[in-house]
Coordinates of C-alpha atoms in Angstrom, one line a residue:
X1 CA 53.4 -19.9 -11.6
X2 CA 49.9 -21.0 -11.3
X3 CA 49.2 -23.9 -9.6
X4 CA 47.9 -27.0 -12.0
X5 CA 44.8 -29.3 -11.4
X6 CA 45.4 -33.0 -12.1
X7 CA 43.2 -34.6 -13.7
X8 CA 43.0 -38.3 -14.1
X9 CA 42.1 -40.3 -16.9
X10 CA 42.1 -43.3 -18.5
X11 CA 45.0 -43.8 -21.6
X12 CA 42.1 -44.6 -24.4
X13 CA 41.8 -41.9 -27.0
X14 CA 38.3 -41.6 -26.2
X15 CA 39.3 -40.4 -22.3
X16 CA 41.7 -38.5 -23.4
X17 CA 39.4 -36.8 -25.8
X18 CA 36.8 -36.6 -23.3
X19 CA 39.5 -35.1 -20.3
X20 CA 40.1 -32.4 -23.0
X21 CA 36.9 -30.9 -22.8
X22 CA 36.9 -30.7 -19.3
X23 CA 40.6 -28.7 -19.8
X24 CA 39.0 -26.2 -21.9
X25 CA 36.4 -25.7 -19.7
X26 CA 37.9 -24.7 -17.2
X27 CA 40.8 -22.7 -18.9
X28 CA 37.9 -20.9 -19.7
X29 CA 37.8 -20.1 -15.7
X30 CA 41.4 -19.5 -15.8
X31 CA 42.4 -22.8 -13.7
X32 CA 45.0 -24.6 -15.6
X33 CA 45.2 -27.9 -15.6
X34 CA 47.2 -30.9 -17.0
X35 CA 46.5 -34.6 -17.8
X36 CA 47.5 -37.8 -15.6
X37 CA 47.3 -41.1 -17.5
X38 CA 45.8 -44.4 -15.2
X39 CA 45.4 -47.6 -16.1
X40 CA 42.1 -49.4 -15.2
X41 CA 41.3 -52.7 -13.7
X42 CA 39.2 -53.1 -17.1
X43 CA 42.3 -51.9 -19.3
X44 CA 44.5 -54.4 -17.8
X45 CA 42.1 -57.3 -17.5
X46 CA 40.1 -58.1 -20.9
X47 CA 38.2 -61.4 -19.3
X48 CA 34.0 -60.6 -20.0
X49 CA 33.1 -58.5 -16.7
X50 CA 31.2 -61.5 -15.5
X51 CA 34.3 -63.3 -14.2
X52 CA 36.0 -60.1 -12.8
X53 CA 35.9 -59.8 -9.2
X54 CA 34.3 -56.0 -8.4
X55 CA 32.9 -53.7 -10.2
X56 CA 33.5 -50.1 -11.4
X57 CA 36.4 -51.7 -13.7
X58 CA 37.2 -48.5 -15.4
X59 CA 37.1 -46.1 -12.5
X60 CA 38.4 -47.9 -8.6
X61 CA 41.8 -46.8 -9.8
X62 CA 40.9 -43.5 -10.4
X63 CA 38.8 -43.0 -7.2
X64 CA 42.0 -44.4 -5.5
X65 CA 44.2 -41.5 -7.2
X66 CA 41.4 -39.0 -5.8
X67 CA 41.8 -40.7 -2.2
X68 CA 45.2 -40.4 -2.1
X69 CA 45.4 -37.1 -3.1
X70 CA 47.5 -37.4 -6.0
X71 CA 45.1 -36.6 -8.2
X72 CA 42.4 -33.5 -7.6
X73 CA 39.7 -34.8 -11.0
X74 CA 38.7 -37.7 -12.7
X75 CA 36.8 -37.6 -15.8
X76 CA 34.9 -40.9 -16.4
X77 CA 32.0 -42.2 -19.1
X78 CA 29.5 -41.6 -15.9
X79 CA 27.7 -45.1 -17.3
X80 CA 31.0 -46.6 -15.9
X81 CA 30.5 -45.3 -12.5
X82 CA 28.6 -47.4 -10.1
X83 CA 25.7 -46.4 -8.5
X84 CA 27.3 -46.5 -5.1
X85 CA 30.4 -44.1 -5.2
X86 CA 32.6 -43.1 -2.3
X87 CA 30.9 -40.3 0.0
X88 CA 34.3 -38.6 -0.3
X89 CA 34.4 -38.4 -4.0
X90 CA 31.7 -36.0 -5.7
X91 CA 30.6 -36.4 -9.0
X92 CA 28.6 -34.6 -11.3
X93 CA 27.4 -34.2 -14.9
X94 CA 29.6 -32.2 -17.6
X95 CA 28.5 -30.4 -20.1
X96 CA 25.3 -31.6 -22.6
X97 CA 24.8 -35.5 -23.8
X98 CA 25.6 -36.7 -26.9
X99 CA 23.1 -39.0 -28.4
X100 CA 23.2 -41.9 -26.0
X101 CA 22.2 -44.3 -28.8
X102 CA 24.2 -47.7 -29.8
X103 CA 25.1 -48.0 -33.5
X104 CA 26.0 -51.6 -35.0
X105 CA 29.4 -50.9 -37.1
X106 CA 29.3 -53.6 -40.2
X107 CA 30.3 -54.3 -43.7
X108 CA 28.0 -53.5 -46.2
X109 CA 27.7 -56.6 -47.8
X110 CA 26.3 -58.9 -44.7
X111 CA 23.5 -56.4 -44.1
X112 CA 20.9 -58.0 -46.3
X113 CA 17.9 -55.6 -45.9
X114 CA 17.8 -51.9 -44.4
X115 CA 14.5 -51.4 -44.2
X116 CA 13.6 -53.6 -41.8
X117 CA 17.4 -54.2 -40.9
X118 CA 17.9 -57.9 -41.4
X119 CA 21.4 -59.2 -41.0
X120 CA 23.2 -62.4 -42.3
X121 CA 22.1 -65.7 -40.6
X122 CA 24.9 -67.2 -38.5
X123 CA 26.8 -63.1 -38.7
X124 CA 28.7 -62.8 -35.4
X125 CA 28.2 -59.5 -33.5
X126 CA 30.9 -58.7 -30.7
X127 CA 30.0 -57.0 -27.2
X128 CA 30.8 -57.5 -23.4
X129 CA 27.7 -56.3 -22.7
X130 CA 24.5 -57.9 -21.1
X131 CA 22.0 -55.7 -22.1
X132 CA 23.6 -55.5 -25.4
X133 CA 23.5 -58.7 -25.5
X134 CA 19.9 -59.6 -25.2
X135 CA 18.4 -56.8 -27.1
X136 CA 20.4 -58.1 -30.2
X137 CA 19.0 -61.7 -29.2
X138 CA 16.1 -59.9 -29.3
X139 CA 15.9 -58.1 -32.7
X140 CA 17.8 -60.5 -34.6
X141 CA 17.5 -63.8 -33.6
X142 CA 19.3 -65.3 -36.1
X143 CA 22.6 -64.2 -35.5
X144 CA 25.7 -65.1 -32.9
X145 CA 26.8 -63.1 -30.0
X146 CA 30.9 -63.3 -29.2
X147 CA 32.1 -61.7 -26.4
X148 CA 34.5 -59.3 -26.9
X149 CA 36.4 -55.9 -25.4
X150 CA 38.6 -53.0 -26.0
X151 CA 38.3 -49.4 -26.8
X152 CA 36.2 -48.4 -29.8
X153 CA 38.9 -48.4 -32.5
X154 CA 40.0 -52.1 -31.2
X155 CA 36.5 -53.3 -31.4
X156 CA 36.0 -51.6 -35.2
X157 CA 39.6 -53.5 -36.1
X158 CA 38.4 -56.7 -35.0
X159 CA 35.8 -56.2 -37.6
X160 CA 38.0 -55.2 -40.7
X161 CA 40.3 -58.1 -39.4
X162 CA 37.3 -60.4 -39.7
X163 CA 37.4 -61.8 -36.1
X164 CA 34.1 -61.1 -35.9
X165 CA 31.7 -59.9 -38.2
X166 CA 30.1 -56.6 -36.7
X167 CA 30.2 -54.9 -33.0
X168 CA 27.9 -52.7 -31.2
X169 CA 29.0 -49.6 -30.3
X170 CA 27.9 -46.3 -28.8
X171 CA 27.3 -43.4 -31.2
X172 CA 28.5 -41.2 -28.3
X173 CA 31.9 -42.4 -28.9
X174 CA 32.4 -42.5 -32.4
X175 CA 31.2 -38.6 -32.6
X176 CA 33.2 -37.6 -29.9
X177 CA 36.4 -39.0 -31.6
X178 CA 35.9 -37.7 -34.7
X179 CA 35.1 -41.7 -36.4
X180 CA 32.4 -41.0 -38.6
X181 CA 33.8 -40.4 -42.1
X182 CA 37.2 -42.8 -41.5
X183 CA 34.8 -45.8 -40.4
X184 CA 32.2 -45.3 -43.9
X185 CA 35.6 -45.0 -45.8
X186 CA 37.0 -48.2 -45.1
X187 CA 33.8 -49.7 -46.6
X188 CA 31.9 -50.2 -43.0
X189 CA 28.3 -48.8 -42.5
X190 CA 27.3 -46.9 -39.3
X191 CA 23.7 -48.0 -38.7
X192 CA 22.1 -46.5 -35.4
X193 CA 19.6 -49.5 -33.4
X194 CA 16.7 -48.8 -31.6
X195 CA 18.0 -49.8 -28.6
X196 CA 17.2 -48.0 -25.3
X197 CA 20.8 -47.0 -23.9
X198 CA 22.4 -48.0 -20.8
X199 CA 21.8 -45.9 -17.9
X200 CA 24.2 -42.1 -17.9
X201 CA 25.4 -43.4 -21.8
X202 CA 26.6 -40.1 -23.9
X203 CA 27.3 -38.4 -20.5
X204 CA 30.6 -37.1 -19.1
X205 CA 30.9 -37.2 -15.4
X206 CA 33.4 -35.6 -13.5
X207 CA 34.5 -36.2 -9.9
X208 CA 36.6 -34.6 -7.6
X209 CA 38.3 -35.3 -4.5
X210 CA 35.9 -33.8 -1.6
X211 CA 38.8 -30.6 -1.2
X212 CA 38.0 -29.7 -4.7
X213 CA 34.3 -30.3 -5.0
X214 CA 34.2 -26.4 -5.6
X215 CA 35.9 -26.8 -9.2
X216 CA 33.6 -29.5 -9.9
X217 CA 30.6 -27.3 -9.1
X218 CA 31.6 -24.5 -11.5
X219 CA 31.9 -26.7 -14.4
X220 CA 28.6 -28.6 -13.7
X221 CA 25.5 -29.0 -15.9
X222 CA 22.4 -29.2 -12.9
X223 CA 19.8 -30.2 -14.9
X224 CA 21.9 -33.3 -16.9
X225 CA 23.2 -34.1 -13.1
X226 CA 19.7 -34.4 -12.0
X227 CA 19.0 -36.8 -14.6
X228 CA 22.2 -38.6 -14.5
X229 CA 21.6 -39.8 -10.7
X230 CA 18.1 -40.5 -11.1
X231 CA 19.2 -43.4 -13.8
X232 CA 22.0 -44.2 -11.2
X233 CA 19.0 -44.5 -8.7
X234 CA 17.7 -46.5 -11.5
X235 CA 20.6 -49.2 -11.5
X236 CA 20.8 -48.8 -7.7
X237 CA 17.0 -50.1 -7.4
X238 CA 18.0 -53.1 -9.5
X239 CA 20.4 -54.1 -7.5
X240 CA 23.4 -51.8 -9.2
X241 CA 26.6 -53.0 -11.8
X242 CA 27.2 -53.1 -15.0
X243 CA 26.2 -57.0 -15.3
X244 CA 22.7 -56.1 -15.3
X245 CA 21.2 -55.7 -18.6
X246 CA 19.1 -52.7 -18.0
X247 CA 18.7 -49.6 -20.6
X248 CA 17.4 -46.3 -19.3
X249 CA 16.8 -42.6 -20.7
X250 CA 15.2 -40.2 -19.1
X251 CA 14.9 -36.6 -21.1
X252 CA 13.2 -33.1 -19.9
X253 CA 10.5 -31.6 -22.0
X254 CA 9.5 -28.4 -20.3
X255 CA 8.0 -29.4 -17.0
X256 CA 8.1 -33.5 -18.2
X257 CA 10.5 -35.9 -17.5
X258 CA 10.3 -39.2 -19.8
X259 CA 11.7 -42.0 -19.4
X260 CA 12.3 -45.3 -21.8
X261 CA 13.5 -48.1 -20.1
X262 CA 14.3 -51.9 -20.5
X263 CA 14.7 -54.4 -18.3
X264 CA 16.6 -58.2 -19.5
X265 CA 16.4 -61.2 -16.8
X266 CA 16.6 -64.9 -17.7
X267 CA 12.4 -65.0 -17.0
X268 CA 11.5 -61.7 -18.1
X269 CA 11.5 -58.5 -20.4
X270 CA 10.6 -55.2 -18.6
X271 CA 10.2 -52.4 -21.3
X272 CA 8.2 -49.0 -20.3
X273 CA 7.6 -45.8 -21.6
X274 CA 6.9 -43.4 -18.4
X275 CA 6.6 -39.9 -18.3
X276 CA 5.4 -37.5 -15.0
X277 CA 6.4 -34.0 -14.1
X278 CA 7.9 -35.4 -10.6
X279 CA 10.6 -37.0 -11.2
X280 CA 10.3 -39.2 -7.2
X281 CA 7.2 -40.1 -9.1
X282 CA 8.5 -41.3 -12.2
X283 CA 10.7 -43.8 -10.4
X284 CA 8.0 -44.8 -8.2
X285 CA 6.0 -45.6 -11.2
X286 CA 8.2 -47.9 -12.6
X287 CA 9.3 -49.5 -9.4
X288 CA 5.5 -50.8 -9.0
X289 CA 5.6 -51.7 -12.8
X290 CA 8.8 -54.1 -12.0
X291 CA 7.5 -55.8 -9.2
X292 CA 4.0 -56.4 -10.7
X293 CA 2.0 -54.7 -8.0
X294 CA -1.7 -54.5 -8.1
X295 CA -2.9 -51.0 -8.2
X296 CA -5.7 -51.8 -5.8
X297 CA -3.4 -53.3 -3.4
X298 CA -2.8 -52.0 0.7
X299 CA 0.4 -49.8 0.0
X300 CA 3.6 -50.1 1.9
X301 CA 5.9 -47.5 2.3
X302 CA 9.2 -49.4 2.7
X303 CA 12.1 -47.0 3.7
X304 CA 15.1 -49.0 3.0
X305 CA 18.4 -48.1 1.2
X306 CA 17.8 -48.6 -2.7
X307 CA 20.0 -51.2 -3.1
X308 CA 17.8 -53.8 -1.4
X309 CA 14.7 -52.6 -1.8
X310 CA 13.5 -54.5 -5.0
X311 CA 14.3 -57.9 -3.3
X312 CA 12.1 -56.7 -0.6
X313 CA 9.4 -55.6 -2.8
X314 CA 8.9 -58.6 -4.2
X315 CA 8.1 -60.5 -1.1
X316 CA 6.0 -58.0 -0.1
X317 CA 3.8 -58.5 -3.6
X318 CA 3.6 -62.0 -3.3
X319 CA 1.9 -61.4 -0.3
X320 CA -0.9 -58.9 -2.1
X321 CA 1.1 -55.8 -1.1
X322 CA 2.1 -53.2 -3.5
X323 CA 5.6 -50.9 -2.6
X324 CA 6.2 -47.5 -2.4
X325 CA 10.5 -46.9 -2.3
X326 CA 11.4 -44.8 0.1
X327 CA 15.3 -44.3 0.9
X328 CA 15.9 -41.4 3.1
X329 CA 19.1 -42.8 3.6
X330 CA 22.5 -43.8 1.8
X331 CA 24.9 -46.0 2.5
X332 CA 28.4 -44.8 1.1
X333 CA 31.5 -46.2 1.5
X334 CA 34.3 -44.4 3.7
X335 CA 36.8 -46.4 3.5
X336 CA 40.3 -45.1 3.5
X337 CA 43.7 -46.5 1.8
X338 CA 46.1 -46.7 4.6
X339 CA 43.3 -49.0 6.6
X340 CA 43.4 -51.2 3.6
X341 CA 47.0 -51.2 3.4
X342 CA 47.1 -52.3 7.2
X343 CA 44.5 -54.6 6.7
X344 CA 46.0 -56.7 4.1
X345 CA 49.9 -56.8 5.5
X346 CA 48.4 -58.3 7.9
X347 CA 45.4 -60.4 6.1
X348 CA 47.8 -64.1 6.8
X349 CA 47.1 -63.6 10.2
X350 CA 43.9 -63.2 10.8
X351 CA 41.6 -66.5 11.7
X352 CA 38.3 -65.5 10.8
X353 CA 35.7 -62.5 9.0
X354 CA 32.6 -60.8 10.6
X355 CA 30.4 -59.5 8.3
X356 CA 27.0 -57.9 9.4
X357 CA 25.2 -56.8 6.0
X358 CA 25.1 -57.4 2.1
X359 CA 27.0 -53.8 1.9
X360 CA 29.7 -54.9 4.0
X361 CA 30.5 -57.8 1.9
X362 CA 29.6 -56.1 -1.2
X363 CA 32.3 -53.3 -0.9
X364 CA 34.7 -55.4 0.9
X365 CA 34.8 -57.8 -2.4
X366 CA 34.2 -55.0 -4.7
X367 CA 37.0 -52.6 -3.1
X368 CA 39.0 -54.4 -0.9
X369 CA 39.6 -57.8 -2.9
X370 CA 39.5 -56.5 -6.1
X371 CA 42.7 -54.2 -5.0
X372 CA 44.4 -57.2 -3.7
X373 CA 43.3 -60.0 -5.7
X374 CA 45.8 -62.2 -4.3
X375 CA 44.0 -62.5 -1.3
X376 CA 40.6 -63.9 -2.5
X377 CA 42.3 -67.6 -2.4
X378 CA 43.2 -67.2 1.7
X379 CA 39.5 -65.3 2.2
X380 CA 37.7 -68.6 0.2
X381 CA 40.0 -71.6 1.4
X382 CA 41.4 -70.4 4.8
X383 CA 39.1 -67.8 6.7
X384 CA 36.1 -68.9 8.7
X385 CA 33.6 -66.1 7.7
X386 CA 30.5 -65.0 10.4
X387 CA 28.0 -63.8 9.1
X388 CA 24.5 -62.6 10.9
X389 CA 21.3 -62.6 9.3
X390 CA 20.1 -64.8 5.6
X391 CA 20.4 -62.4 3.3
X392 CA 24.4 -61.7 4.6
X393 CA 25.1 -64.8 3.8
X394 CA 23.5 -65.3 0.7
X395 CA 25.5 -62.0 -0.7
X396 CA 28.9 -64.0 0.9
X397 CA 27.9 -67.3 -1.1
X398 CA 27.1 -64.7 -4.6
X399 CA 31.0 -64.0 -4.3
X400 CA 32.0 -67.8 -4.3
X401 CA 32.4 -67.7 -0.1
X402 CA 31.0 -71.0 1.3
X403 CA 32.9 -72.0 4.9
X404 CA 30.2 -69.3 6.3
X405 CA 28.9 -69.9 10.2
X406 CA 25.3 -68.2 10.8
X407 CA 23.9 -67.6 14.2
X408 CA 20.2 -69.1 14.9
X409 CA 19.2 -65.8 15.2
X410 CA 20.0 -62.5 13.0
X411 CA 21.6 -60.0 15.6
X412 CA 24.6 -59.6 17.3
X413 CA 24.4 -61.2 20.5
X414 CA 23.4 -64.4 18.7
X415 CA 26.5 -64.0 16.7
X416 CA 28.7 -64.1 20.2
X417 CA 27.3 -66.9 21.3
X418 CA 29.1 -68.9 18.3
X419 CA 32.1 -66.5 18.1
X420 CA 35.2 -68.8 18.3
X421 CA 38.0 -67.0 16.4
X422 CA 40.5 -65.8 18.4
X423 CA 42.1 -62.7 16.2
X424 CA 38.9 -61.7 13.6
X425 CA 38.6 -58.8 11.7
X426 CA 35.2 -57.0 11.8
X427 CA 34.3 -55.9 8.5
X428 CA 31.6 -53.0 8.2
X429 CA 30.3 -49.5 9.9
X430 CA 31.5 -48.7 13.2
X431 CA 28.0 -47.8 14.0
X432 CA 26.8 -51.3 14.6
X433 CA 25.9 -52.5 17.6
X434 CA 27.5 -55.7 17.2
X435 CA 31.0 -53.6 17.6
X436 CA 29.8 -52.2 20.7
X437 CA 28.9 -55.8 21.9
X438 CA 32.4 -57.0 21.5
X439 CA 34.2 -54.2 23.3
X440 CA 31.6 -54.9 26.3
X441 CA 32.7 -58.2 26.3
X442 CA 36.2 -57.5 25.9
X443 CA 36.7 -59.4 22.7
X444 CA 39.6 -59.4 20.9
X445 CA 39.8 -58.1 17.2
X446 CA 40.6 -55.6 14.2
X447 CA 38.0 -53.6 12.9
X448 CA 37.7 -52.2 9.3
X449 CA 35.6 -49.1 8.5
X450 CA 34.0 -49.8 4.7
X451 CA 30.8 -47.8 5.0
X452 CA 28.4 -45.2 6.8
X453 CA 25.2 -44.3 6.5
X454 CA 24.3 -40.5 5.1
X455 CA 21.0 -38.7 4.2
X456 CA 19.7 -39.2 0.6
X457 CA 19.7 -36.5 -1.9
X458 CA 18.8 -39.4 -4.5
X459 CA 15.7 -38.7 -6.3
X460 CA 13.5 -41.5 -3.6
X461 CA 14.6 -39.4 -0.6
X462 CA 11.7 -37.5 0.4
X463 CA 8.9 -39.3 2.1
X464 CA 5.5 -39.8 -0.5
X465 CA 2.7 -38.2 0.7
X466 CA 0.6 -41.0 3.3
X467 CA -2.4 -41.8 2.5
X468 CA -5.0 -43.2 4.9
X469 CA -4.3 -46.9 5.5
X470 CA -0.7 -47.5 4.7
X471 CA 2.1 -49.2 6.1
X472 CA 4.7 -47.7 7.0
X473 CA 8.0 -50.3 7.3
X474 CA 11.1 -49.0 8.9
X475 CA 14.4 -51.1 8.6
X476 CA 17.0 -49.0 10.8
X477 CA 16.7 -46.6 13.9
X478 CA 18.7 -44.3 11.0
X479 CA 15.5 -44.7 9.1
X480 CA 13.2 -44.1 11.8
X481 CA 15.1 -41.0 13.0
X482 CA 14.5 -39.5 9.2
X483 CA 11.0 -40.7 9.5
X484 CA 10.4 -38.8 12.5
X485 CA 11.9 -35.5 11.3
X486 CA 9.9 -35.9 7.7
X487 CA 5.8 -36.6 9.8
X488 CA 3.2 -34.4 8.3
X489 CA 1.7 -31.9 11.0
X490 CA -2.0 -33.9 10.2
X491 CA -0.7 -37.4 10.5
X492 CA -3.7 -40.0 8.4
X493 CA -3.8 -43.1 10.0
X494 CA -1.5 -45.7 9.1
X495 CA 0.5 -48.3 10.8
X496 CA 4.0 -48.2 11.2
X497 CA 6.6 -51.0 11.8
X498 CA 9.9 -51.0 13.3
X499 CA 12.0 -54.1 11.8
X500 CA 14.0 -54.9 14.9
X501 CA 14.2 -53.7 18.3
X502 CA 16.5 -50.9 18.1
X503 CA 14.6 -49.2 15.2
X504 CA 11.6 -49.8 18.0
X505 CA 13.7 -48.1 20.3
X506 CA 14.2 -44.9 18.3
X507 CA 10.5 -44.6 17.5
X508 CA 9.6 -44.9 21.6
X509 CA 11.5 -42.3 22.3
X510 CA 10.0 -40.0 20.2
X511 CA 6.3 -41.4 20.9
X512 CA 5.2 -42.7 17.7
X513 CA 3.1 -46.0 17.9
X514 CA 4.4 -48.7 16.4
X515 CA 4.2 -52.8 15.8
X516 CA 7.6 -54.3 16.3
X517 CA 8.7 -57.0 14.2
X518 CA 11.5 -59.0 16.8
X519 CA 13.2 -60.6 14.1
X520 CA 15.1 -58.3 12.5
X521 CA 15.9 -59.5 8.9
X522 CA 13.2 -61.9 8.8
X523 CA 9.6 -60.8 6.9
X524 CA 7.9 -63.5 6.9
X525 CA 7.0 -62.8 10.8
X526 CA 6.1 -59.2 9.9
X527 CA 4.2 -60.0 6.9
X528 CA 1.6 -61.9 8.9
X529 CA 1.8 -59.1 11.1
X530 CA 0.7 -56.5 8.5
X531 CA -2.4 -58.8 7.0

């Protein structure tokens, strides 16, 4: 008997429709396969996504399934993945995209003009969805938004049962299940809105536990994959999750990528149409669109993981500077289950949390909390949390953390000198230098292992092409070390920066004159130093 692939999916008839593509795909390889049913954070919990601890709502469980080995695949709506997946847990694109557009589903008697589409005053539209959100606000003014979730034939009820008095769905969906005639039957009009799509929408994204990355390959679509992590490097640049309200597309015309995006925030409304034949260059387009920058301005290259590099950027423009992303590296989570499972049998005990980075607390909250929710009211009301450097601790106070103790100075041996729990658990990448300070001193505590740092294959990964005159910022001695190995032979002169001294250390070694900014995680001091 042949030996059957599991597959996870969520229970919705829309997953299960979805998994069933990826079956007869690869039936068509002769691997059999059958169908494991999961139930999501974001199936169980129907409270808007804003007050939900975490992120990836719809796929943590299944990434947990692939972890633990008792599933080999998950098949996911790759807009519901997060930008920053597990380095153990592959994923690519799967076969072609459906439209990726959003559709308003309605009664035909409270549209009251098609052509322009003008809707009832006062009509209530339902969606859980930010972007959504404001690019109704935006068209149709007149109208009321309601917050509401479920699969797509829930959301359609809650319109024939009145509740509210449309919903915004994606066209994707409807044509996958089959919806179109059944929804016009029962008196409801389909009308498509020229709305630019959340990032990966009408794309099926399948990942695979890292032993069967192989079956995963064979089944992939390279060129939708391509494009399907460059709008995930998208989302990553903007700070990543689905609570952004951020629409991107980007298509191939023969040697052209396009790209439409948009861009919600409480101040501002970002909407481009880009198009360039690199697709680095694209992105690096529309990252000095975002941030403003002056096309005349002295040009940093900043290499810094994506994820923080638009809060960066904008300091840097203030200051007259325009920013060139570069990420040559990723940081991934590696965290594994049965550290968890240690980790919070024994959670009671602990007296007090060390975090050294934003990423650190980000997956700790976004993993380990939202896996044992019970434990957020101990981690807010009883745990001292340490936390070294500004931007740490503003990520800590984001999540709701406030009995937070910062060292004067953003490193670890500032950090000891205030260090007063007695059994803490370090929280972070086992490559910090702050762990290698405690066992020197002998310290007590329990480490956890969230994350690592990899090099990129994202689309920002390969160093822009220096012109004469730049700046050349580098955050980590990871960074410097990809630096290094990515120098031109003919070498223009620019000026390079090492943001703290062990990033200054890696560039000694290898002989490359530098400026070193001393407080690491502080710009204002290397700011002045680059006017």
């Amino acid at each position: 008997m042949l030996y059957k692939v599991k597959i996870g999916t969520r229970k919705s008839e829309l997953a299960l429709t979805q998994t069933n593509l990826v079956c007869e795909a690869l039936k068509k390889i002769n691997i059999p396969s059958e169908i494991c049913h999961i139930i999501t954070t974001g199936d169980r919990d129907h409270r808007p996504f804003q007050n939900i601890v975490g992120d990836g709502f719809f796929t943590k469980e299944l990434e947990r399934q692939l972890l633990s080995k008792k599933i080999q695949l998950a098949v996911h709506s790759s807009k519901d993945l997060p930008s920053q997946t597990h380095h153990d847990l592959p994923w690519v694109a799967f076969g072609n995209r459906e439209d990726p557009l959003d559709v308003l589903v309605i009664p035909k008697e409270l549209i009251k003009s098609k052509n322009p589409l003008y809707l009832q005053d006062g009509l209530i539209v339902g969606t859980s969805s930010p972007r959504r959100e404001f690019q109704l606000q935006k068209a149709f003014p007149n109208i009321i938004i309601k917050s509401i979730r479920g699969n797509v034939w829930t959301r359609i009820e809650k319109v024939l049962k009145k509740e509210v008095g449309g919903t915004v769905l994606a066209w994707a969906g409807i044509h996958r299940l089959g919806l179109e005639n059944k929804i016009l039957e029962l008196g409801l009009e389909i009308i498509k809105l020229p709305f630019v799509a959340a990032p990966c929408q009408g794309i099926l994204g399948v990942q695979a536990e890292i032993a069967s990355s192989d079956l995963v390959s064979q089944i992939a679509n390279p060129d939708l994959t391509t494009i399907a992590r460059a709008e995930k490097t998208i989302l990553a640049l903007l700070g990543g999750g689905c609570q952004l309200a951020v629409g991107a597309r980007i298509t191939k015309e023969k040697n052209t990528f396009h790209l439409k995006f948009e861009y919600f925030t409480q101040n501002e409304i970002f909407s481009f149409d880009l198009h360039n034949q690199n697709i680095s260059e694209l992105l690096r387009e529309l990252f000095l669109k975002i941030t403003h920058a002056k096309q005349d301005a002295p040009r940093v290259i900043l290499a810094q993981n994506l994820q923080h590099q638009l809060q960066s950027a904008q300091k840097l423009v203030n200051k007259g500077f325009q920013v060139i992303p570069w990420c040559p590296q990723v940081v991934l989570p590696t965290w594994k289950m049965s550290d968890f499972e240690k980790v919070a049998s024994t959670f009671s005990s602990l007296d007090a949390l060390i975090f050294t980075s934003r990423f650190a607390v980000r997956i700790f909250m976004n993993d380990f909390i939202s896996l044992y929710p019970d434990l957020l009211e101990d981690l807010k009301n009883k745990k001292i949390i340490y936390a070294v450097g500004p931007s740490t601790q503003e990520e800590l106070k984001a999540y709701g953390l406030l009995n937070i103790k910062v060292p004067h100075e953003a490193h670890g041996k500032s950090l000891l000198k205030i260090l007063k729990a007695e059994n803490p658990l370090y929280v972070g990448t086992k490559d910090s230098l702050l762990m290698k300070l405690l066992d020197l001193e002998g310290r007590n505590y329990k480490f956890l292992e969230l994350y690592r740092s990899f090099k990129s294959t994202n689309s920002l990964s390969d160093l822009p092409q220096l012109q004469s005159g730049d700046r050349v910022v580098l955050t980590s001695p990871g960074q410097a070390q990809c630096f290094i190995e990515s120098l031109p032979q003919k070498l223009p002169p620019i000026q390079v920066y090492a943001f703290g001294p062990s990033t200054s250390k890696a560039l000694a070694q290898a002989g490359i004159e530098h400026e070193l900014n001393p407080q690491a995680g502080q710009w204002d001091m290397l700011i002045e130093k680059m006017k």
